[in-house]
Coordinates of C-alpha atoms in Angstrom, one line a residue:
M1 CA 4.4 -50.3 -7.2
S2 CA 7.3 -52.0 -9.6
L3 CA 10.2 -51.0 -7.5
K4 CA 12.6 -52.8 -6.1
F5 CA 16.4 -52.7 -4.8
G6 CA 19.0 -54.2 -7.1
T7 CA 22.8 -54.1 -7.8
S8 CA 22.7 -50.5 -6.6
G9 CA 19.9 -48.6 -5.1
L10 CA 16.2 -48.5 -5.9
R11 CA 15.0 -48.9 -9.8
G12 CA 12.0 -48.9 -11.6
L13 CA 10.1 -47.4 -14.2
S14 CA 9.9 -43.4 -14.0
T15 CA 5.9 -43.2 -13.9
D16 CA 6.0 -45.8 -10.8
L17 CA 9.0 -43.8 -8.9
N18 CA 7.6 -40.1 -10.1
G19 CA 4.8 -39.5 -7.2
P20 CA 4.4 -41.1 -4.1
A21 CA 6.4 -43.6 -4.4
A22 CA 9.3 -41.1 -4.2
A23 CA 8.1 -39.3 -1.1
I24 CA 7.8 -42.7 0.8
Y25 CA 10.8 -43.8 -0.2
A26 CA 12.5 -40.6 1.1
T27 CA 10.7 -40.5 4.1
A28 CA 11.8 -44.0 4.7
F29 CA 15.0 -43.4 4.4
A30 CA 14.9 -40.4 6.9
R31 CA 13.2 -42.3 9.1
Y32 CA 15.7 -45.3 9.2
L33 CA 18.6 -42.8 9.4
I34 CA 17.3 -41.2 12.7
S35 CA 15.9 -44.3 14.1
S36 CA 19.4 -46.0 14.1
G37 CA 21.0 -42.7 15.1
Q38 CA 22.7 -42.2 11.8
A39 CA 21.3 -38.5 12.0
K40 CA 19.1 -36.6 14.3
P41 CA 16.6 -33.9 13.2
G42 CA 18.0 -31.0 11.5
D43 CA 20.7 -32.8 10.2
P44 CA 21.7 -31.9 6.4
I45 CA 21.2 -34.7 3.8
L46 CA 22.6 -34.3 0.5
L47 CA 20.7 -34.5 -3.2
G48 CA 21.9 -35.1 -6.4
R49 CA 20.5 -36.3 -10.0
D50 CA 21.2 -37.0 -13.6
F51 CA 20.2 -35.6 -16.4
R52 CA 16.9 -37.8 -17.2
A53 CA 13.7 -35.9 -18.0
S54 CA 12.0 -37.6 -14.9
S55 CA 14.9 -36.6 -12.3
P56 CA 14.0 -32.7 -11.2
D57 CA 10.5 -33.8 -10.5
I58 CA 11.7 -36.7 -8.5
S59 CA 14.1 -34.8 -7.0
A60 CA 12.0 -32.1 -5.8
I61 CA 9.7 -35.0 -4.3
C62 CA 12.5 -36.3 -2.2
A63 CA 13.5 -32.9 -1.0
G64 CA 9.7 -32.1 0.2
A65 CA 9.8 -35.3 1.7
L66 CA 13.2 -35.5 3.6
T67 CA 12.2 -31.7 4.9
R68 CA 9.1 -32.8 6.6
A69 CA 10.9 -35.8 7.6
G70 CA 12.8 -33.2 9.8
L71 CA 16.4 -33.2 7.5
T72 CA 18.1 -30.0 6.3
V73 CA 18.4 -30.8 2.5
L74 CA 21.5 -29.3 0.6
D75 CA 20.9 -29.5 -3.2
C76 CA 23.9 -30.7 -5.1
G77 CA 22.2 -30.5 -8.4
T78 CA 23.5 -32.8 -11.3
V79 CA 26.9 -33.8 -10.1
P80 CA 28.1 -37.6 -10.5
T81 CA 27.4 -39.5 -7.8
P82 CA 30.8 -40.2 -6.7
A83 CA 31.2 -36.5 -6.3
L84 CA 28.2 -36.7 -4.2
A85 CA 29.3 -39.6 -1.9
L86 CA 32.6 -37.7 -1.3
Y87 CA 31.1 -34.4 0.0
G88 CA 29.0 -36.5 2.1
L89 CA 32.0 -38.7 3.7
E90 CA 33.2 -34.8 4.0
I91 CA 30.9 -33.4 5.8
G92 CA 29.2 -36.6 7.5
A93 CA 26.1 -36.1 5.8
A94 CA 23.7 -38.8 4.1
A95 CA 22.7 -38.5 0.6
L96 CA 20.3 -39.6 -2.0
M97 CA 21.1 -39.8 -6.0
V98 CA 18.1 -39.6 -7.9
T99 CA 19.4 -41.8 -11.3
G100 CA 18.9 -44.9 -13.4
S101 CA 22.2 -44.7 -13.8
H102 CA 22.8 -46.8 -17.2
I103 CA 19.2 -48.2 -17.8
P104 CA 16.7 -46.9 -20.4
A105 CA 15.2 -43.5 -20.0
D106 CA 12.2 -44.4 -19.0
R107 CA 13.0 -45.7 -15.7
N108 CA 14.7 -44.1 -13.1
G109 CA 15.8 -44.5 -9.4
I110 CA 17.1 -43.6 -6.3
K111 CA 21.0 -44.3 -4.7
F112 CA 21.2 -44.0 -0.9
Y113 CA 24.1 -43.3 1.0
R114 CA 25.0 -43.1 4.9
P115 CA 26.9 -40.7 6.5
D116 CA 29.7 -42.9 6.4
G117 CA 29.3 -44.2 2.7
E118 CA 26.4 -46.4 0.5
I119 CA 24.0 -48.3 2.1
A120 CA 24.7 -52.1 2.6
K121 CA 21.9 -54.9 1.9
I122 CA 20.9 -54.7 5.6
D123 CA 19.8 -51.0 5.1
E124 CA 17.9 -51.7 2.0
E125 CA 15.8 -54.1 4.3
A126 CA 15.8 -51.7 6.9
I127 CA 14.4 -49.0 4.3
G128 CA 12.1 -51.3 2.3
A129 CA 10.5 -52.0 5.8
E130 CA 9.9 -48.6 6.5
A131 CA 8.8 -48.2 3.1
R132 CA 6.2 -50.6 3.5
A133 CA 4.9 -49.3 6.6
L134 CA 4.2 -46.0 5.0
M135 CA 2.5 -47.3 1.8
G136 CA -1.1 -47.3 3.1
Q137 CA -0.6 -43.9 4.3
S138 CA -1.4 -40.6 1.9
A139 CA 2.1 -38.9 0.7
P140 CA 2.2 -35.3 0.5
I141 CA 4.2 -34.8 -2.9
D142 CA 5.0 -31.4 -3.5
A143 CA 8.2 -30.2 -3.4
V144 CA 8.2 -27.5 -0.7
P145 CA 10.2 -25.1 -3.0
G146 CA 12.8 -22.9 -1.6
M147 CA 13.7 -25.4 1.4
A148 CA 16.9 -26.6 0.0
A149 CA 20.3 -24.4 0.0
D150 CA 22.6 -24.9 -3.1
H151 CA 25.7 -26.9 -2.5
S152 CA 26.6 -27.7 -6.2
Q153 CA 29.8 -25.8 -6.4
Q154 CA 30.7 -27.3 -2.8
A155 CA 30.6 -30.8 -4.0
E156 CA 31.7 -30.2 -7.6
A157 CA 34.6 -28.5 -6.3
L158 CA 35.9 -31.4 -3.6
F159 CA 35.6 -33.9 -6.4
L160 CA 37.4 -31.8 -8.7
A161 CA 40.4 -31.0 -6.5
R162 CA 40.5 -34.7 -5.7
N163 CA 41.0 -35.4 -9.3
T164 CA 43.3 -32.7 -10.2
A165 CA 45.9 -34.0 -7.7
I166 CA 46.2 -37.9 -8.8
L167 CA 48.6 -37.1 -11.6
P168 CA 51.7 -34.9 -12.1
A169 CA 51.3 -31.7 -13.9
N170 CA 51.1 -32.2 -17.6
A171 CA 50.8 -35.8 -17.0
L172 CA 48.9 -36.6 -20.3
A173 CA 50.6 -34.4 -22.5
G174 CA 50.9 -35.6 -25.8
L175 CA 47.4 -37.6 -25.8
K176 CA 44.4 -36.4 -27.4
V177 CA 41.5 -37.6 -26.2
G178 CA 38.0 -37.7 -27.2
V179 CA 35.3 -37.2 -24.3
Y180 CA 32.0 -38.5 -25.6
Q181 CA 30.1 -36.5 -23.4
H182 CA 26.1 -37.6 -24.2
S183 CA 23.8 -37.2 -21.3
T184 CA 26.2 -38.0 -18.3
V185 CA 26.8 -35.7 -15.5
A186 CA 30.2 -36.4 -15.7
R187 CA 31.0 -34.5 -19.2
D188 CA 32.0 -31.3 -18.1
L189 CA 34.2 -32.2 -15.1
F190 CA 36.0 -34.9 -17.4
V191 CA 36.7 -32.4 -20.4
E192 CA 38.1 -30.2 -17.3
V193 CA 40.3 -32.7 -15.7
L194 CA 41.7 -33.8 -18.5
T195 CA 42.6 -30.4 -19.9
H196 CA 44.3 -29.6 -16.6
Y197 CA 46.7 -32.5 -16.9
G198 CA 47.5 -31.2 -20.5
A199 CA 45.7 -33.5 -22.8
D200 CA 44.3 -32.4 -26.1
V201 CA 40.4 -33.0 -25.4
V202 CA 38.0 -33.1 -28.2
P203 CA 34.1 -33.2 -26.7
L204 CA 32.2 -35.3 -28.9
G205 CA 28.4 -36.1 -29.0
R206 CA 26.7 -33.9 -26.3
S207 CA 23.1 -34.3 -26.1
D208 CA 19.9 -32.7 -24.3
D209 CA 18.2 -35.7 -24.5
F210 CA 19.1 -38.5 -22.1
I211 CA 20.7 -41.4 -23.8
P212 CA 21.2 -44.9 -21.8
V213 CA 25.2 -45.9 -21.7
D214 CA 26.3 -49.2 -20.2
T215 CA 29.7 -49.7 -19.9
E216 CA 29.4 -53.2 -19.3
A217 CA 27.4 -54.0 -22.5
V218 CA 28.5 -51.1 -25.1
S219 CA 25.8 -51.4 -27.8
P220 CA 26.8 -51.9 -31.2
A221 CA 25.5 -48.1 -32.3
T222 CA 28.0 -46.6 -29.5
I223 CA 30.7 -48.8 -30.7
D224 CA 30.2 -47.5 -34.1
L225 CA 30.1 -43.6 -33.2
L226 CA 33.4 -44.4 -30.9
K227 CA 34.9 -45.8 -33.9
A228 CA 34.1 -43.1 -36.3
W229 CA 35.3 -40.4 -33.8
A230 CA 38.3 -42.1 -33.3
L231 CA 39.4 -42.2 -36.9
E232 CA 38.0 -38.6 -37.8
H233 CA 39.6 -37.0 -35.0
K234 CA 42.6 -39.4 -35.1
L235 CA 42.4 -40.0 -30.9
D236 CA 44.4 -42.0 -28.7
A237 CA 41.6 -42.6 -26.7
I238 CA 37.9 -41.9 -26.2
V239 CA 36.5 -41.4 -22.7
S240 CA 32.9 -41.6 -21.1
A241 CA 30.8 -42.9 -18.3
D242 CA 27.3 -43.9 -17.7
G243 CA 24.3 -41.4 -16.8
D244 CA 25.3 -40.8 -13.1
G245 CA 29.2 -41.0 -13.6
D246 CA 29.8 -43.6 -11.5
R247 CA 31.1 -46.3 -14.4
P248 CA 33.6 -45.6 -16.9
L249 CA 33.7 -46.2 -20.3
V250 CA 37.0 -45.9 -21.9
S251 CA 37.9 -47.1 -26.3
D252 CA 41.2 -47.3 -27.5
E253 CA 42.8 -45.6 -30.4
T254 CA 40.5 -47.5 -32.8
G255 CA 37.4 -46.9 -31.0
L256 CA 36.9 -50.3 -29.4
P257 CA 36.0 -50.2 -25.8
L258 CA 38.4 -51.6 -23.2
R259 CA 36.8 -54.1 -20.9
G260 CA 35.6 -52.7 -17.4
D261 CA 37.6 -55.5 -15.2
L262 CA 40.9 -54.1 -17.1
L263 CA 40.0 -50.8 -16.4
G264 CA 39.6 -51.7 -12.6
L265 CA 42.9 -54.1 -13.0
I266 CA 44.9 -50.7 -14.3
A267 CA 43.4 -48.9 -11.5
A268 CA 45.2 -51.3 -8.9
Q269 CA 48.2 -51.7 -9.9
F270 CA 48.3 -47.9 -10.5
T271 CA 47.1 -47.3 -6.8
G272 CA 49.5 -50.3 -5.7
A273 CA 46.7 -52.4 -4.0
T274 CA 47.3 -55.8 -2.9
I275 CA 43.6 -57.0 -2.6
A276 CA 41.1 -56.4 -5.3
V277 CA 37.5 -57.4 -4.6
T278 CA 35.3 -57.7 -7.4
P279 CA 32.1 -59.9 -8.8
V280 CA 32.1 -63.2 -10.3
T281 CA 31.7 -61.8 -13.4
S282 CA 34.9 -60.2 -13.7
N283 CA 37.6 -61.7 -16.0
S284 CA 38.8 -65.0 -14.7
G285 CA 42.1 -63.9 -15.5
L286 CA 42.7 -61.5 -13.0
E287 CA 43.7 -64.4 -10.6
R288 CA 46.9 -64.8 -13.3
Q289 CA 48.1 -61.2 -12.1
H290 CA 51.4 -60.9 -10.3
G291 CA 51.2 -59.2 -6.8
L292 CA 47.3 -58.8 -6.5
S293 CA 44.8 -61.4 -4.5
I294 CA 41.3 -61.5 -5.7
V295 CA 38.2 -61.7 -3.6
R296 CA 35.4 -62.8 -5.6
T297 CA 31.4 -61.6 -5.0
R298 CA 27.7 -61.7 -6.0
V299 CA 27.4 -58.7 -8.4
G300 CA 26.8 -55.5 -7.3
S301 CA 28.7 -52.7 -5.1
P302 CA 26.6 -53.5 -1.8
F303 CA 28.5 -56.8 -2.1
V304 CA 31.9 -55.5 -3.5
I305 CA 31.8 -52.7 -0.2
A306 CA 31.1 -55.8 2.0
G307 CA 33.9 -57.9 0.6
M308 CA 36.5 -54.5 1.0
L309 CA 35.0 -54.0 4.6
D310 CA 35.9 -57.6 5.6
A311 CA 39.4 -57.2 4.2
V312 CA 39.9 -53.9 6.3
R313 CA 38.5 -55.5 9.5
N314 CA 40.8 -58.5 8.8
G315 CA 43.7 -56.2 9.0
Q316 CA 44.3 -55.7 5.3
S317 CA 45.9 -52.6 3.9
G318 CA 45.6 -51.7 -0.1
V319 CA 42.1 -52.8 -0.6
I320 CA 40.2 -51.8 -4.0
G321 CA 37.4 -52.8 -5.7
F322 CA 36.1 -52.7 -8.9
E323 CA 33.2 -54.2 -11.2
A324 CA 33.1 -55.9 -14.5
N325 CA 31.1 -52.5 -15.4
G326 CA 34.7 -50.5 -14.7
G327 CA 33.2 -48.4 -11.5
T328 CA 36.2 -48.6 -9.2
L329 CA 35.8 -47.9 -5.0
T330 CA 38.6 -47.8 -2.6
A331 CA 38.5 -49.4 1.1
T332 CA 41.9 -47.9 2.0
S333 CA 43.8 -44.4 1.2
F334 CA 46.4 -44.4 -1.4
T335 CA 49.4 -42.5 -1.9
I336 CA 49.8 -41.8 -5.8
N337 CA 52.6 -39.7 -6.7
G338 CA 53.2 -38.5 -3.5
T339 CA 49.6 -37.2 -3.1
P340 CA 47.0 -38.8 -0.5
L341 CA 44.0 -40.3 -2.2
R342 CA 41.2 -40.4 0.2
A343 CA 39.1 -43.9 0.3
L344 CA 36.0 -43.5 -1.7
P345 CA 33.9 -46.9 -1.0
T346 CA 31.6 -46.1 -3.6
R347 CA 32.0 -46.5 -7.4
D348 CA 34.0 -44.0 -9.4
S349 CA 35.2 -43.8 -12.9
F350 CA 37.7 -41.0 -12.7
L351 CA 40.4 -43.2 -11.2
P352 CA 40.1 -45.8 -13.7
V353 CA 40.3 -43.4 -16.5
L354 CA 43.1 -41.1 -15.3
A355 CA 45.1 -44.7 -14.5
V356 CA 44.7 -46.1 -17.8
L357 CA 45.5 -42.5 -19.5
S358 CA 48.4 -42.3 -17.1
C359 CA 49.4 -45.7 -18.1
A360 CA 49.3 -44.7 -21.6
A361 CA 51.1 -41.4 -21.6
R362 CA 53.9 -43.1 -19.8
S363 CA 54.8 -46.0 -21.8
G364 CA 54.0 -44.6 -25.2
E365 CA 52.4 -47.5 -26.3
P366 CA 48.6 -47.2 -28.0
L367 CA 46.0 -48.1 -25.7
S368 CA 45.3 -51.5 -27.7
A369 CA 48.7 -52.9 -27.3
L370 CA 48.5 -51.9 -23.1
A371 CA 45.5 -53.9 -23.1
T372 CA 46.8 -56.9 -25.1
G373 CA 49.6 -57.0 -22.9
F374 CA 47.8 -58.1 -20.0
A375 CA 46.9 -61.6 -21.5
L376 CA 43.3 -61.7 -20.2
P377 CA 40.9 -64.2 -21.7
V378 CA 39.0 -62.9 -24.4
A379 CA 35.8 -61.5 -22.3
L380 CA 32.2 -60.2 -23.9
S381 CA 29.0 -59.7 -22.6
D382 CA 25.5 -58.6 -23.9
R383 CA 22.1 -58.4 -22.8
I384 CA 18.5 -59.2 -23.8
E385 CA 16.4 -56.3 -22.7
N386 CA 12.6 -56.3 -22.2
F387 CA 13.3 -59.6 -21.1
P388 CA 10.2 -60.4 -18.5
M389 CA 11.7 -61.0 -15.0
E390 CA 9.3 -64.1 -14.1
T391 CA 10.6 -65.5 -17.6
S392 CA 14.6 -65.1 -16.1
A393 CA 13.1 -66.6 -13.1
A394 CA 11.7 -69.5 -15.1
L395 CA 15.3 -69.8 -17.2
M396 CA 17.6 -69.8 -13.9
A397 CA 14.9 -72.5 -12.4
R398 CA 15.3 -74.7 -15.2
L399 CA 19.1 -74.4 -15.6
R400 CA 19.6 -75.0 -11.8
S401 CA 17.3 -78.1 -12.1
G402 CA 19.7 -80.6 -12.8
M403 CA 22.5 -81.8 -15.1
D404 CA 20.2 -82.8 -17.6
N405 CA 18.2 -79.9 -18.1
L406 CA 21.6 -77.7 -18.1
S407 CA 23.4 -79.9 -20.8
T408 CA 20.2 -79.8 -23.0
F409 CA 20.3 -76.1 -22.8
L410 CA 23.9 -76.0 -23.6
A411 CA 23.6 -78.8 -26.3
P412 CA 24.0 -75.9 -29.0
I413 CA 26.9 -74.9 -27.3
G414 CA 29.2 -77.5 -25.7
T415 CA 29.3 -79.6 -23.0
P416 CA 29.4 -78.3 -19.1
K417 CA 32.3 -79.3 -17.0
A418 CA 32.1 -77.0 -13.9
I419 CA 29.4 -74.8 -12.3
S420 CA 29.6 -71.7 -10.0
D421 CA 26.5 -70.3 -8.8
I422 CA 27.8 -67.3 -6.8
D423 CA 25.4 -65.4 -9.0
G424 CA 23.3 -66.5 -11.7
L425 CA 24.8 -69.7 -13.0
R426 CA 28.6 -69.2 -14.4
V427 CA 29.5 -72.6 -16.3
T428 CA 32.7 -73.6 -17.8
L429 CA 32.5 -76.3 -20.6
T430 CA 34.9 -78.9 -21.4
D431 CA 37.1 -76.9 -24.0
G432 CA 37.9 -74.0 -21.3
S433 CA 35.6 -71.6 -22.6
I434 CA 32.8 -70.1 -20.2
I435 CA 29.2 -68.7 -20.5
H436 CA 27.5 -67.2 -17.6
F437 CA 23.6 -66.4 -17.6
R438 CA 22.5 -63.7 -14.9
P439 CA 19.4 -61.7 -14.7
S440 CA 19.8 -58.4 -14.4
G441 CA 18.9 -57.0 -10.4
N442 CA 17.2 -53.9 -11.5
A443 CA 15.3 -54.1 -14.9
P444 CA 13.8 -56.6 -17.0
E445 CA 16.8 -57.7 -18.9
M446 CA 18.9 -61.1 -19.4
R447 CA 22.5 -61.2 -19.2
C448 CA 25.2 -63.1 -20.9
Y449 CA 28.8 -63.0 -20.3
V450 CA 31.2 -65.1 -22.0
E451 CA 35.1 -66.1 -22.1
A452 CA 37.4 -67.5 -24.7
E453 CA 40.7 -67.9 -26.0
T454 CA 40.1 -65.6 -29.1
A455 CA 37.8 -62.9 -30.0
G456 CA 36.0 -65.1 -32.7
Q457 CA 35.2 -68.0 -30.2
A458 CA 34.3 -65.3 -27.8
E459 CA 31.5 -63.9 -30.3
R460 CA 30.2 -66.9 -31.4
L461 CA 30.0 -68.0 -27.7
L462 CA 28.3 -64.8 -26.9
E463 CA 25.9 -65.1 -29.8
Q464 CA 24.8 -68.6 -29.1
G465 CA 24.0 -68.3 -25.4
L466 CA 22.3 -65.0 -26.2
E467 CA 19.8 -66.9 -29.0
C468 CA 19.4 -69.7 -26.6
I469 CA 18.2 -67.2 -24.3
R470 CA 15.9 -66.1 -26.8
T471 CA 14.6 -69.5 -27.8
F472 CA 13.8 -70.0 -24.0
G473 CA 12.0 -66.8 -24.1
R474 CA 9.9 -67.7 -27.0
Q475 CA 8.6 -71.0 -25.4
P476 CA 5.1 -71.1 -24.5
G477 CA 4.0 -70.8 -20.8

């Protein structure tokens, strides 16, 4: 089984997951919950899924396995992951979300939630151990039809109530906003929420086939679509999300996507947060923002959540987290416009979208000007897909093996001045620019992140970095 836990949940090829593997991991999760005292036989467990072709079958297999393990499955259907997590917190139930998030359609995964929120790395290890113990056994994979009660309306209604109370009435009146619907489970809720606040909403690009949208490395083809729609419909913004609706995508009035870490920063300021926990891949200019302390972590929501919980345990209030993909988490409750906002310590795409659009509506500025006003270094990222994981591991071993090897690898780009090895290898060059190499945690991809003073410099640096990766990948052995 080529399945592994990555930055957020279990991931792998759909063909590997759709069968005994789904039953094994669902059973392992149920056994872990019961053995650790987080659930008892008969307790409810929520089940959601995205729109991938393989998700209904995998979800059905999980439902059968969870039922056999002694839990009561509540089917929440195709809802955003943050909606599933919120409903779990509300009723004190664990949850599984069948989704591959932003990765290609031939892959899928499962995200796991304890009754008190998203699992941590220690939980992943325990679930993995339970799964390995089950792998020698024959796991039934029939779906046990009719066993799961439909709770999709309850989960959706709770999430809708949360997001229609954040802003004042008609807070987005005067804005014309496109919603790139593609195949995200957030597509109809975005239209409903934005319409509720008075925005003129234009649904765009709805698809019956699954389209992977990576909000951290938006593809050129997606950007071309956004630019064409922005021009055709004279839009103030376009919003969207990845497959399971926990990572936001927001483009400005020209169709150019805003960086995810900028969305998180705006959400932090919007909520009045005083501490923001974010991975090392987020923009280095965050530390220069007044009134907000930045805590850096490895990439992945479990590490961000761990950092947020550390801050809460240390007595801090106003704690938020966000990733370079824009997914925003809250570790403490906030009061926004006089309305309490419950802590939701899992990635959410709706809070940052509403924060950014609210700021634009209040200021009267176009989103491009709003973004420029933060004066962050120009940051870009991209990935090389279908880059074998063993090749990524060999590349990282080479770069970490000594300054001579690193300098030789970077010779076409520049001279290294400082190095951070928190997650991947982040190198500050002598001209002050930054290049960061990091293998994906859940797919055969190699990622490259750069920062520079100007857009032209950042674009050149990114292309040079990607070419260095490609050159290494073409080497024999």
